[in-house]
Every structure is written in C-alpha cells, then in structure tokens.
Amino acid sequence: MEIMGLKSSCKNCPYKTLVFDALDNEELDFIDNSRKEILYKRGEVIAEEGNLIKEFLYLKTGLLKVYRKGRGNKNQIIRIAGASDFVSLLSMFSNEKYKYSLSALEDTVVCVVDAEKIKNLVKTNGEFALDVIGRMSYTYDEIIDSTYRIRQKQLRGRIAHILLYFSKTVYKKKRFELPLSRREIAELINMTTENVIRILSEFRKDKIIQIEKKTIIIIDKGRLEKINKTG
Amino acid sequence: MEIMGLKSSCKNCPYKTLVFDALDNEELDFIDNSRKEILYKRGEVIAEEGNLIKEFLYLKTGLLKVYRKGRGNKNQIIRIAGASDFVSLLSMFSNEKYKYSLSALEDTVVCVVDAEKIKNLVKTNGEFALDVIGRMSYTYDEIIDSTYRIRQKQLRGRIAHILLYFSKTVYKKKRFELPLSRREIAELINMTTENVIRILSEFRKDKIIQIEKKTIIIIDKGRLEKINKTG
DNA sequence: TATTAGATATGATAATTATCATAACATTGA
DNA sequence: TCAATGTTATGATAATTATCATATCTAATA
C-alpha cells in the first residue's frame, strides 16, 4: 500500500462515471480537496469486514474481490469489482461497519474520500442521490443475479460461467490472466478447490481451453457456452 | 385482488415505518392523495418480473414472496417480506422493469403510490433519500447474508435454518402455519421438493418438530439450532 | 359427487460432489 | 540456497443429493 501524490483531479478524471455528472464544479472540488489516492498491490487488504466505514472508496483502476467470512475459515467471494466501481457503496448507507472485506486482485488504485462528504452530497443534491441509489441497486441486483444463476448450475456449468465472465465481461479477450487462484474460484462459485482444478484440467483435456500457468485461452467458446447453459 | 375503500391516512398509519419520519405533513399528503390500498388473497400475483414499474408498493399487512424465474420453469425465491416492507424498492431505482415477481403468501394489504412521487421525494428531501437508501441497502444485505449462509449448509442445515427463520423472525412463536408449500421451501433454499419432504419427515420422526398439516410445532429448539449451525 | 391436478410421502437407485491421500511444482523468506 | 508453505494436480473412496417410480391424500372444480 502506498499513498500517491495527486496529479489529477476529479473534474477531468478519465475514470469518472456518469454518477458524478450530477455534481457541479464546486461539489467536485468539495470531494477533491480531501481526496487521497492509494495504490494497493495484489493481495493487500483494502477494507476489512467489521471495521468502521470512515471513507468512501472509488476504484479508479485495477481489480479487487469483495468477500465475507463464511463457515470454518472459508471465505465467500461475493463479487469482483473493476475500474470505476463504487466499491464501498454496499452497506455504507445501512451500516456503520463494513459487511464485506475488499482485497486487491491486481495492482489497484483507490480514491478515498471522507464518507460523510458523500452522504452530505446525497442529502443536498437530489440528482446525485438518485444516481447513487441507482448505481447501488444495480450492483446489488447483479450480485443476486449471478449468485442465483450459479446456484442452479452443476460444477461444470459454474466453471464455464466464470471463465466466460472473465473473458467476456472483465477482460474482453479470449486470452487472459486468471486473477483468482483455484481456491478463490472455489470461494466465488461455491465448490471445492479440488473440483475447480479437476474440471479445469478436464476442459483442457477436452480442448475447450488452454492453460499456461495463470493464463487461460478459450479455444472452443461455443462449447463453453453450451456447458454454461446446460451444465 | 380487491381495491379497498380508504379509511386510513399515512399520517396516522400504525404500519408506518421510521423512513416516513423524514416526511412532513404536506409530503405525506402528497403521497396520500393518490394512494390506493389493495387486498390480495393467498396465491395472487402482485407484480411480475419484466413488467414496467409504475408504482411504489408498500406492504401494509400480510406476507409475500419475492422470486425470479430460474432454469427450466423453476422459480427461485429470493426473500419473504412481511408488514411494513418496501417491497418494490429493489430495482425500482436501477431498472424500468421489475426484476423480481411478488406474490401473496397470506391475505395481504398493499399500499400503492405512484413511483414518480417517491422518486420526487427522494430528489427533494435529502433526509428521506438517506432513509430510503439505507432501507434498501439493508434489505439487499439481508438477502445476501441469508443466501450465502444457506449456500454453505447441507440439506438438514437448510431446513433447520428455514424453520428457525419462520419461528423466530416471522412469527415469533414455536407453533406456526407454514406459509410455504414444500415446493416453495425447496425454491427458497435450493433443494428438491422430495428432499424437503423427506427431511421434514425425518425431523418429525426424530421428535424435533411436530407436523399437523400446515402447522409446524418446534419441540426441540436446541437440536434444531445445533443442526442449523453444523448441518 | 366424481374427477382431476397438485401436494405430500417414501423407497430404490443413479448422479453428483466432497473428502482424504499423495505428489509435483512454485514461491517466499530466512 | 534451502526449507517451508501454499498451489496445482490426480486418484480412490465416501458422503451427499437428485432423479425416478409409485402411492396416498387434499383441494379445487365441473
């Protein structure tokens, strides 16, 4: 973890999202002047379940996992967040403490703003409030959608689902570095690490994917999509 | 379904929640004067996945299920909502259409208000906005919590979980009428109807519960809690 | 009231998944 | 550089869960 010197401002941030459009320059300055940027390296914990939420976190670049403690020292990964994500949004309006932990999957830059400032803006700027609430709701709905989809699938279907997710949604490439270990994949789609490994090997033997250390190449996307649908 | 004559008003509604405290009398009247109350009988559909959200729904009394279409004609029940619940809150700020269906599990009275009016109040009343967003976030977090808890349990643990949920959270009694069929329980905790039936029978034979048609009586709460924790 | 569809119930069997064991390999830190 | 630790890998086996078959009971309806 490393606090970065600020060269940029919110006003002309290329990772700014639509949600900030509701804020005028004065309001953006209000955020900007207490803003910090922090760089986290792969594996570093950004926020921890149970800790007080003092700050609003915006994921400028990188990738992180949102997870919670499950039974018997097993974590459960709730979602993966990428650039421009309001990663601390879940539970900051309903809870004093983080309900989920955050940790970096790749080198990640997070913008940090005093949480009270954001709450203030929600209170005083109705347009911004609607945008924030919309974004929050959308994120939650996505979690529910993927959780309930995965829940109905068998193991092969789950692995296919997650491979397609990384390929199509996260990296938009057929070849990508898996940002999760086999164990983390297991924590994300609710199966054992051994079975994740086994089924990935199976897909490799069946020439559906190619595996080179952490790199995955999707060879037969059609078959993967079929397995995702029916498996 | 039956539209009821209005004898009550929001101002002195006994089912009003804290969230409405942020509204003054004028704002409550603003809601009240287009408000309808509708009575739904067990089994009736209140809102359907995919339909346009035109109205904000407040569950005054009764019980309903929130569910979505899963694979192969199987529904997936996301949550159960009781009195004073903002049942249409999920997805009304992120979506034009209902992402989830609602149907009555008991005779249920729903207050119906134009959705635009509520959005307007969120926009103009910052305190109300914070309350609504807090309530929404809380509801979503509850869904995630129970979904991820259930997901780690085996079948016996799931059944124990759901029996304790109805006994402790919904009815606050050891004896209650199950508002769900075996099939619906299966849809809620992700297992087959046969196994729901089988395990309920097993619990009956083990004298953990007593079953009389739709009535459940919890005899050995301690054992049920242990199964919930470890099963 | 008779009929039909759906809910509850139970058993046998098959399919799926987890667990346990073991090994090779990679990575990290002393 | 060498332990030590964690990750990936694979096989054998046990445990869990779903599926299929069948029967009874219940509730709705013509």
Coordinates of C-alpha atoms (C1' of nucleotides) in Angstrom, one line a residue:
Chain A
M1 CA 0.0 0.0 0.0
E2 CA 1.3 3.4 -1.0
I3 CA -0.3 6.8 -0.8
M4 CA 0.2 8.5 -4.1
G5 CA 0.9 12.2 -4.8
L6 CA -2.1 13.7 -6.5
K7 CA -1.6 14.9 -10.0
S8 CA -5.1 14.5 -11.2
S9 CA -8.4 16.0 -10.1
C10 CA -12.0 14.6 -10.2
K11 CA -13.0 17.2 -12.7
N12 CA -11.1 15.7 -15.5
C13 CA -10.7 12.2 -14.3
P14 CA -10.9 9.7 -17.2
Y15 CA -12.3 7.1 -14.8
K16 CA -15.1 9.4 -13.6
T17 CA -18.5 7.8 -14.1
L18 CA -21.9 9.1 -15.1
V19 CA -22.9 9.3 -11.5
F20 CA -20.6 12.3 -10.9
D21 CA -22.2 14.2 -13.7
A22 CA -24.8 15.3 -11.2
L23 CA -22.2 17.2 -9.3
D24 CA -21.1 20.7 -10.3
N25 CA -17.5 22.0 -10.1
E26 CA -17.9 23.3 -6.6
E27 CA -19.2 19.9 -5.4
L28 CA -16.4 18.1 -7.2
D29 CA -13.9 20.4 -5.5
F30 CA -15.6 19.6 -2.2
I31 CA -14.8 16.0 -2.8
D32 CA -11.4 16.6 -4.4
N33 CA -9.8 18.6 -1.6
S34 CA -9.8 15.8 0.9
R35 CA -9.2 13.1 -1.6
K36 CA -6.4 10.7 -1.5
E37 CA -5.2 8.1 -4.0
I38 CA -3.9 4.8 -2.6
L39 CA -2.1 2.1 -4.6
Y40 CA -2.6 -1.5 -3.4
K41 CA -0.6 -4.4 -4.6
R42 CA -2.1 -7.8 -5.4
G43 CA -3.1 -9.5 -2.2
E44 CA -3.3 -6.4 0.0
V45 CA -6.4 -5.8 2.0
I46 CA -8.2 -2.6 1.3
A47 CA -11.0 -2.8 3.8
E48 CA -12.0 -5.4 6.4
E49 CA -15.4 -6.8 7.4
G50 CA -16.3 -5.4 10.8
N51 CA -14.2 -2.3 10.6
L52 CA -15.8 1.2 10.8
I53 CA -16.6 2.8 7.5
K54 CA -15.0 6.2 7.6
E55 CA -14.3 6.6 3.9
F56 CA -16.0 6.3 0.6
L57 CA -13.8 4.2 -1.8
Y58 CA -13.8 4.6 -5.5
L59 CA -11.9 2.0 -7.5
K60 CA -10.0 4.1 -10.1
T61 CA -8.1 1.3 -11.8
G62 CA -7.4 -2.4 -11.1
L63 CA -9.4 -5.3 -9.8
L64 CA -10.5 -6.4 -6.4
K65 CA -12.6 -9.0 -4.7
V66 CA -15.5 -8.4 -2.3
Y67 CA -15.9 -11.2 0.2
R68 CA -17.2 -12.2 3.6
K69 CA -16.2 -14.7 6.2
G70 CA -18.1 -18.0 5.9
R71 CA -18.1 -21.1 8.0
G72 CA -14.9 -22.7 9.1
N73 CA -12.4 -20.2 8.0
K74 CA -13.7 -20.3 4.5
N75 CA -14.2 -17.0 2.7
Q76 CA -17.1 -16.4 0.3
I77 CA -16.4 -14.1 -2.6
I78 CA -19.5 -12.0 -3.3
R79 CA -18.3 -10.1 -6.4
I80 CA -15.4 -8.9 -8.4
A81 CA -15.1 -5.1 -9.0
G82 CA -13.2 -3.4 -11.7
A83 CA -12.3 0.2 -12.7
S84 CA -14.9 3.0 -11.9
D85 CA -16.6 0.9 -9.3
F86 CA -18.0 2.4 -6.1
V87 CA -16.6 -0.4 -4.0
S88 CA -17.6 0.8 -0.6
L89 CA -21.2 1.6 -1.6
L90 CA -22.7 -1.7 -0.4
S91 CA -23.6 -1.3 3.3
M92 CA -22.2 2.2 3.8
F93 CA -25.7 3.6 3.9
S94 CA -27.2 0.9 6.0
N95 CA -24.3 0.1 8.3
E96 CA -21.6 1.6 10.4
K97 CA -19.2 -1.2 9.7
Y98 CA -18.1 -3.0 6.5
K99 CA -20.2 -6.0 5.9
Y100 CA -17.7 -7.2 3.3
S101 CA -13.9 -7.2 3.0
L102 CA -12.1 -5.9 0.0
S103 CA -8.7 -7.0 -1.3
A104 CA -6.7 -6.3 -4.4
L105 CA -6.5 -8.9 -7.1
E106 CA -4.2 -6.8 -9.3
D107 CA -2.4 -3.6 -8.6
T108 CA -5.2 -1.3 -7.8
V109 CA -5.6 2.5 -7.3
V110 CA -8.4 3.6 -5.0
C111 CA -9.7 7.1 -4.5
V112 CA -10.5 7.8 -0.9
V113 CA -13.0 10.4 0.2
D114 CA -14.5 11.1 3.6
A115 CA -17.8 9.1 3.7
E116 CA -19.6 12.0 5.4
K117 CA -18.9 14.2 2.4
I118 CA -20.6 11.8 0.1
K119 CA -23.6 11.4 2.4
N120 CA -23.8 15.1 2.6
L121 CA -23.9 15.4 -1.2
V122 CA -26.7 12.7 -1.3
K123 CA -28.6 14.8 1.2
T124 CA -28.2 18.1 -0.6
N125 CA -28.1 17.1 -4.3
G126 CA -31.2 15.1 -5.3
E127 CA -30.0 14.2 -8.7
F128 CA -26.8 12.8 -7.2
A129 CA -28.9 10.9 -4.7
L130 CA -30.9 9.2 -7.4
D131 CA -27.8 8.4 -9.3
V132 CA -26.1 6.9 -6.3
I133 CA -29.1 4.9 -5.3
G134 CA -29.5 3.6 -8.9
R135 CA -25.9 2.5 -9.0
M136 CA -26.1 0.8 -5.7
S137 CA -29.3 -1.0 -6.6
Y138 CA -27.8 -2.1 -9.9
T139 CA -24.7 -3.5 -8.2
Y140 CA -26.8 -5.5 -5.7
D141 CA -29.1 -6.8 -8.4
E142 CA -26.0 -8.0 -10.3
I143 CA -24.8 -9.9 -7.2
I144 CA -28.2 -11.5 -6.8
D145 CA -28.5 -12.4 -10.5
S146 CA -25.1 -14.1 -10.7
T147 CA -25.5 -15.8 -7.3
Y148 CA -28.8 -17.3 -8.2
R149 CA -27.7 -18.3 -11.6
I150 CA -24.6 -20.1 -10.3
R151 CA -26.7 -21.8 -7.6
Q152 CA -28.7 -23.7 -10.2
K153 CA -25.7 -24.9 -12.2
Q154 CA -23.6 -28.0 -11.7
L155 CA -19.9 -27.8 -11.3
R156 CA -19.0 -27.8 -14.9
G157 CA -21.6 -25.1 -15.6
R158 CA -20.2 -23.0 -12.9
I159 CA -16.6 -23.2 -14.2
A160 CA -17.8 -22.4 -17.7
H161 CA -19.8 -19.4 -16.3
I162 CA -16.8 -18.0 -14.5
L163 CA -14.4 -18.4 -17.5
L164 CA -16.9 -16.7 -19.8
Y165 CA -17.4 -14.0 -17.2
F166 CA -13.7 -13.2 -17.1
S167 CA -13.3 -13.5 -20.9
K168 CA -16.4 -11.5 -21.9
T169 CA -17.1 -9.1 -19.1
V170 CA -13.8 -8.4 -17.3
Y171 CA -11.1 -8.7 -19.9
K172 CA -13.0 -8.8 -23.2
K173 CA -10.4 -11.2 -24.6
K174 CA -10.1 -14.9 -25.3
R175 CA -6.7 -15.0 -23.6
F176 CA -6.4 -13.6 -20.1
E177 CA -4.5 -14.0 -16.9
L178 CA -6.7 -15.6 -14.3
P179 CA -6.7 -13.1 -11.4
L180 CA -8.0 -15.7 -9.0
S181 CA -6.3 -18.8 -7.6
R182 CA -8.2 -22.1 -7.9
R183 CA -9.1 -21.7 -4.3
E184 CA -10.6 -18.2 -4.9
I185 CA -12.6 -19.5 -7.8
A186 CA -13.9 -22.1 -5.5
E187 CA -14.9 -19.4 -3.0
L188 CA -16.7 -17.5 -5.7
I189 CA -18.8 -20.3 -7.2
N190 CA -19.2 -22.5 -4.1
M191 CA -17.3 -25.7 -4.7
T192 CA -14.1 -27.3 -3.5
T193 CA -10.7 -26.3 -4.7
E194 CA -10.0 -29.8 -5.9
N195 CA -13.0 -29.8 -8.1
V196 CA -12.1 -26.5 -9.6
I197 CA -8.7 -27.9 -10.5
R198 CA -10.2 -31.1 -11.8
I199 CA -12.7 -29.5 -14.1
L200 CA -10.2 -27.0 -15.5
S201 CA -8.0 -30.0 -16.3
E202 CA -10.9 -31.7 -17.9
F203 CA -11.7 -28.7 -20.1
R204 CA -8.0 -28.6 -21.0
K205 CA -8.0 -32.3 -22.0
D206 CA -11.3 -31.8 -23.9
K207 CA -9.6 -28.9 -25.8
I208 CA -12.1 -26.3 -24.6
I209 CA -9.5 -24.2 -23.0
Q210 CA -5.7 -24.0 -22.9
I211 CA -3.9 -23.4 -19.7
E212 CA -0.4 -21.9 -19.3
K213 CA 0.3 -21.3 -15.6
K214 CA -2.1 -18.4 -14.8
T215 CA -3.0 -17.8 -18.4
I216 CA -6.3 -19.1 -19.8
I217 CA -7.0 -19.2 -23.5
I218 CA -10.6 -20.0 -24.6
I219 CA -10.4 -22.3 -27.6
D220 CA -13.9 -23.5 -28.0
K221 CA -16.2 -20.7 -26.9
G222 CA -19.2 -22.4 -28.3
R223 CA -18.8 -25.5 -26.3
L224 CA -18.1 -23.4 -23.2
E225 CA -21.3 -21.5 -23.7
K226 CA -23.3 -24.7 -24.1
I227 CA -21.8 -26.1 -20.9
N228 CA -22.7 -22.8 -19.2
K229 CA -26.3 -23.1 -20.4
T230 CA -26.9 -26.7 -19.7
G231 CA -24.3 -27.8 -17.2
Chain B
M1 CA -57.5 -8.8 -5.6
E2 CA -59.7 -6.0 -4.3
I3 CA -59.3 -2.3 -4.2
M4 CA -60.2 -1.2 -0.7
G5 CA -62.0 2.0 0.3
L6 CA -59.6 4.3 2.2
K7 CA -60.4 4.9 5.8
S8 CA -56.9 5.5 7.0
S9 CA -54.2 8.0 6.1
C10 CA -50.4 7.8 6.0
K11 CA -50.1 10.3 8.8
N12 CA -51.5 8.1 11.5
C13 CA -50.9 4.7 9.9
P14 CA -49.8 2.2 12.5
Y15 CA -47.7 0.4 9.9
K16 CA -45.8 3.5 9.0
T17 CA -42.0 3.0 9.4
L18 CA -39.2 5.2 10.6
V19 CA -38.4 6.0 7.0
F20 CA -41.5 8.1 6.7
D21 CA -40.5 10.2 9.7
A22 CA -38.4 12.3 7.3
L23 CA -41.6 13.5 5.6
D24 CA -43.6 16.4 6.8
N25 CA -47.4 16.5 6.7
E26 CA -47.5 18.2 3.4
E27 CA -45.3 15.5 1.9
L28 CA -47.3 12.7 3.5
D29 CA -50.5 14.2 1.9
F30 CA -48.7 14.4 -1.4
I31 CA -48.3 10.6 -1.2
D32 CA -51.7 10.0 0.4
N33 CA -53.8 11.7 -2.1
S34 CA -53.0 9.3 -5.0
R35 CA -52.7 6.3 -2.7
K36 CA -54.7 3.1 -3.1
E37 CA -54.9 0.1 -0.9
I38 CA -55.3 -3.3 -2.5
L39 CA -56.1 -6.6 -0.8
Y40 CA -54.5 -9.7 -2.3
K41 CA -55.5 -13.2 -1.4
R42 CA -53.0 -16.0 -0.9
G43 CA -51.6 -17.0 -4.3
E44 CA -52.4 -13.8 -6.1
V45 CA -49.6 -12.2 -8.1
I46 CA -48.9 -8.6 -7.0
A47 CA -46.2 -7.8 -9.5
E48 CA -44.5 -9.7 -12.2
E49 CA -40.9 -9.9 -13.3
G50 CA -40.4 -7.9 -16.6
N51 CA -43.4 -5.6 -16.2
L52 CA -43.0 -1.9 -16.0
I53 CA -42.6 -0.4 -12.6
K54 CA -45.2 2.3 -12.4
E55 CA -46.0 2.2 -8.7
F56 CA -44.3 2.1 -5.4
L57 CA -45.6 -0.7 -3.3
Y58 CA -45.7 -0.7 0.5
L59 CA -46.7 -3.9 2.3
K60 CA -49.0 -2.8 5.0
T61 CA -50.0 -6.2 6.4
G62 CA -49.6 -9.8 5.3
L63 CA -46.8 -11.8 3.8
L64 CA -45.4 -12.3 0.4
K65 CA -42.6 -13.9 -1.6
V66 CA -40.2 -12.2 -3.9
Y67 CA -39.0 -14.5 -6.6
R68 CA -37.5 -14.8 -10.0
K69 CA -37.7 -17.3 -12.9
G70 CA -34.8 -19.7 -12.8
R71 CA -33.9 -22.5 -15.2
G72 CA -36.4 -25.0 -16.6
N73 CA -39.6 -23.4 -15.2
K74 CA -38.2 -23.4 -11.7
N75 CA -38.8 -20.3 -9.6
Q76 CA -36.2 -19.1 -7.2
I77 CA -37.5 -17.4 -4.1
I78 CA -35.2 -14.5 -3.1
R79 CA -36.9 -13.4 0.1
I80 CA -40.0 -13.3 2.2
A81 CA -41.4 -9.9 3.1
G82 CA -43.8 -9.0 6.0
A83 CA -45.6 -6.0 7.3
S84 CA -44.1 -2.5 6.7
D85 CA -41.8 -3.7 4.0
F86 CA -41.0 -1.6 0.9
V87 CA -41.5 -4.5 -1.4
S88 CA -40.9 -2.7 -4.7
L89 CA -37.8 -0.9 -3.5
L90 CA -35.4 -3.5 -5.0
S91 CA -34.7 -2.5 -8.6
M92 CA -37.1 0.5 -8.9
F93 CA -34.2 2.9 -8.8
S94 CA -32.0 0.9 -11.2
N95 CA -34.5 -0.5 -13.5
E96 CA -37.6 0.3 -15.5
K97 CA -38.9 -3.2 -15.1
Y98 CA -39.4 -5.5 -12.1
K99 CA -36.5 -7.8 -11.7
Y100 CA -38.5 -9.9 -9.3
S101 CA -42.1 -11.1 -9.0
L102 CA -44.2 -10.7 -5.9
S103 CA -47.0 -12.9 -4.8
A104 CA -49.1 -13.1 -1.7
L105 CA -48.5 -15.9 0.8
E106 CA -51.2 -14.8 3.1
D107 CA -54.0 -12.3 2.7
T108 CA -52.1 -9.1 2.2
V109 CA -52.8 -5.4 2.0
V110 CA -50.5 -3.3 -0.2
C111 CA -50.4 0.5 -0.4
V112 CA -49.9 1.7 -3.9
V113 CA -48.4 5.1 -4.7
D114 CA -47.1 6.5 -8.0
A115 CA -43.5 5.6 -8.2
E116 CA -42.6 9.0 -9.6
K117 CA -43.9 10.7 -6.5
I118 CA -41.5 8.7 -4.3
K119 CA -38.6 9.4 -6.7
N120 CA -39.5 13.1 -6.4
L121 CA -39.4 13.0 -2.7
V122 CA -36.0 11.3 -2.8
K123 CA -34.9 14.1 -5.0
T124 CA -36.2 16.9 -2.9
N125 CA -35.9 15.6 0.6
G126 CA -32.3 14.6 1.5
E127 CA -33.2 13.1 4.8
F128 CA -35.8 10.9 3.1
A129 CA -33.3 9.9 0.5
L130 CA -30.8 8.8 3.1
D131 CA -33.5 6.8 4.8
V132 CA -34.7 5.1 1.7
I133 CA -31.2 4.3 0.5
G134 CA -30.4 2.9 4.0
R135 CA -33.5 0.7 4.0
M136 CA -32.8 -0.5 0.5
S137 CA -29.2 -1.4 1.3
Y138 CA -30.2 -3.2 4.5
T139 CA -32.8 -5.3 2.6
Y140 CA -30.2 -6.3 0.0
D141 CA -27.6 -7.1 2.6
E142 CA -30.1 -9.4 4.3
I143 CA -30.7 -11.2 1.1
I144 CA -27.0 -11.7 0.5
D145 CA -26.5 -12.8 4.1
S146 CA -29.1 -15.5 4.1
T147 CA -28.3 -16.6 0.6
Y148 CA -24.6 -17.1 1.4
R149 CA -25.3 -18.7 4.7
I150 CA -27.7 -21.2 3.2
R151 CA -25.3 -21.9 0.4
Q152 CA -22.8 -23.4 2.8
K153 CA -25.2 -25.6 4.6
Q154 CA -26.2 -29.1 3.8
L155 CA -29.8 -30.0 3.4
R156 CA -30.6 -30.7 7.0
G157 CA -29.0 -27.4 8.0
R158 CA -31.0 -25.6 5.4
I159 CA -34.3 -27.0 6.6
A160 CA -33.4 -26.2 10.2
H161 CA -32.4 -22.7 9.1
I162 CA -35.8 -22.0 7.5
L163 CA -37.8 -23.5 10.3
L164 CA -36.0 -21.2 12.8
Y165 CA -36.4 -18.3 10.5
F166 CA -40.2 -18.7 10.4
S167 CA -40.4 -19.4 14.1
K168 CA -38.0 -16.7 15.4
T169 CA -38.1 -13.9 12.8
V170 CA -41.5 -14.1 11.1
Y171 CA -44.0 -15.5 13.6
K172 CA -42.1 -15.3 16.9
K173 CA -43.8 -18.5 18.0
K174 CA -42.9 -22.1 18.4
R175 CA -46.1 -23.1 16.7
F176 CA -47.0 -21.6 13.3
E177 CA -48.6 -22.2 10.0
L178 CA -46.1 -22.8 7.3
P179 CA -46.9 -20.2 4.7
L180 CA -44.9 -22.0 2.0
S181 CA -45.6 -25.4 0.3
R182 CA -42.8 -27.9 0.4
R183 CA -42.1 -27.0 -3.2
E184 CA -41.7 -23.3 -2.3
I185 CA -39.4 -24.2 0.6
A186 CA -37.3 -26.0 -2.0
E187 CA -37.3 -22.9 -4.2
L188 CA -36.2 -20.8 -1.3
I189 CA -33.3 -22.9 0.0
N190 CA -32.2 -24.6 -3.3
M191 CA -33.0 -28.2 -3.0
T192 CA -35.6 -30.7 -4.4
T193 CA -39.2 -30.9 -3.1
E194 CA -38.7 -34.6 -2.3
N195 CA -35.8 -33.8 -0.1
V196 CA -37.7 -31.1 1.7
I197 CA -40.5 -33.6 2.4
R198 CA -38.0 -36.3 3.4
I199 CA -36.1 -34.2 5.9
L200 CA -39.2 -32.7 7.4
S201 CA -40.4 -36.3 8.0
E202 CA -37.1 -37.2 9.4
F203 CA -37.2 -34.2 11.9
R204 CA -40.7 -35.4 12.8
K205 CA -39.6 -39.0 13.4
D206 CA -36.6 -37.6 15.5
K207 CA -39.1 -35.6 17.6
I208 CA -37.5 -32.3 16.7
I209 CA -40.7 -30.9 15.3
Q210 CA -44.4 -31.9 15.1
I211 CA -46.3 -31.6 11.9
E212 CA -50.1 -31.2 11.6
K213 CA -51.0 -30.5 8.0
K214 CA -49.6 -27.0 7.5
T215 CA -48.9 -26.4 11.2
I216 CA -45.4 -26.8 12.5
I217 CA -44.5 -27.0 16.2
I218 CA -40.9 -26.8 17.2
I219 CA -40.4 -29.3 20.0
D220 CA -36.6 -29.4 20.3
K221 CA -35.3 -25.9 19.5
G222 CA -31.9 -26.7 20.9
R223 CA -31.4 -29.6 18.5
L224 CA -32.7 -27.6 15.6
E225 CA -30.2 -24.8 16.4
K226 CA -27.4 -27.3 16.5
I227 CA -28.4 -28.7 13.1
N228 CA -28.6 -25.2 11.8
K229 CA -25.1 -24.5 13.0
T230 CA -23.4 -27.7 12.0
G231 CA -25.5 -29.3 9.3
Chain C
dT1 C1' -70.3 -36.0 -6.0
dA2 C1' -66.9 -37.6 -9.1
dT3 C1' -62.8 -36.2 -11.4
dT4 C1' -58.6 -34.2 -11.9
dA5 C1' -54.5 -31.8 -10.6
dG6 C1' -51.4 -30.8 -7.2
dA7 C1' -49.2 -31.7 -2.7
dT8 C1' -47.3 -34.9 0.4
dA9 C1' -44.9 -39.1 1.3
dT10 C1' -41.4 -42.9 0.8
dG11 C1' -38.2 -46.1 -1.4
dA12 C1' -34.6 -47.5 -4.7
dT13 C1' -31.1 -46.1 -7.5
dA14 C1' -28.1 -43.1 -10.0
dA15 C1' -25.5 -39.0 -10.3
dT16 C1' -23.0 -35.5 -8.3
dT17 C1' -19.9 -33.7 -5.2
dA18 C1' -16.8 -33.7 -1.2
dT19 C1' -13.2 -35.7 1.4
dC20 C1' -8.8 -37.8 2.0
dA21 C1' -4.4 -39.0 0.4
dT22 C1' -0.4 -38.2 -2.1
dA23 C1' 2.8 -35.8 -5.1
dA24 C1' 4.9 -32.3 -8.1
dC25 C1' 5.8 -27.7 -8.5
dA26 C1' 6.2 -22.8 -7.5
dT27 C1' 7.0 -19.0 -4.3
dT28 C1' 8.7 -16.8 -0.4
dG29 C1' 11.6 -15.6 3.2
dA30 C1' 15.4 -16.8 6.4
Chain D
dT1 C1' 20.3 -21.6 -1.5
dC2 C1' 17.3 -24.3 1.1
dA3 C1' 13.4 -25.0 4.0
dA4 C1' 8.8 -24.2 4.5
dT5 C1' 4.5 -23.1 2.8
dG6 C1' 1.0 -22.8 -0.4
dT7 C1' -0.8 -24.0 -5.0
dT8 C1' -1.8 -27.2 -8.6
dA9 C1' -2.7 -31.8 -9.8
dT10 C1' -4.8 -36.6 -9.8
dG11 C1' -6.9 -40.8 -7.9
dA12 C1' -9.7 -43.5 -4.8
dT13 C1' -13.5 -43.5 -1.9
dA14 C1' -17.2 -41.9 0.8
dA15 C1' -21.0 -38.8 1.5
dT16 C1' -24.5 -36.1 -0.2
dT17 C1' -28.1 -35.1 -3.2
dA18 C1' -31.1 -35.7 -7.3
dT19 C1' -33.9 -38.5 -10.0
dC20 C1' -37.4 -41.7 -11.0
dA21 C1' -41.2 -44.5 -9.6
dT22 C1' -45.2 -45.1 -7.1
dA23 C1' -48.9 -44.2 -3.6
dT24 C1' -51.8 -41.6 -0.7
dC25 C1' -54.0 -37.6 0.5
dT26 C1' -56.1 -33.0 -0.4
dA27 C1' -58.3 -29.3 -2.7
dA28 C1' -60.4 -27.3 -6.4
dT29 C1' -63.9 -27.6 -9.9
dA30 C1' -67.2 -29.3 -13.3

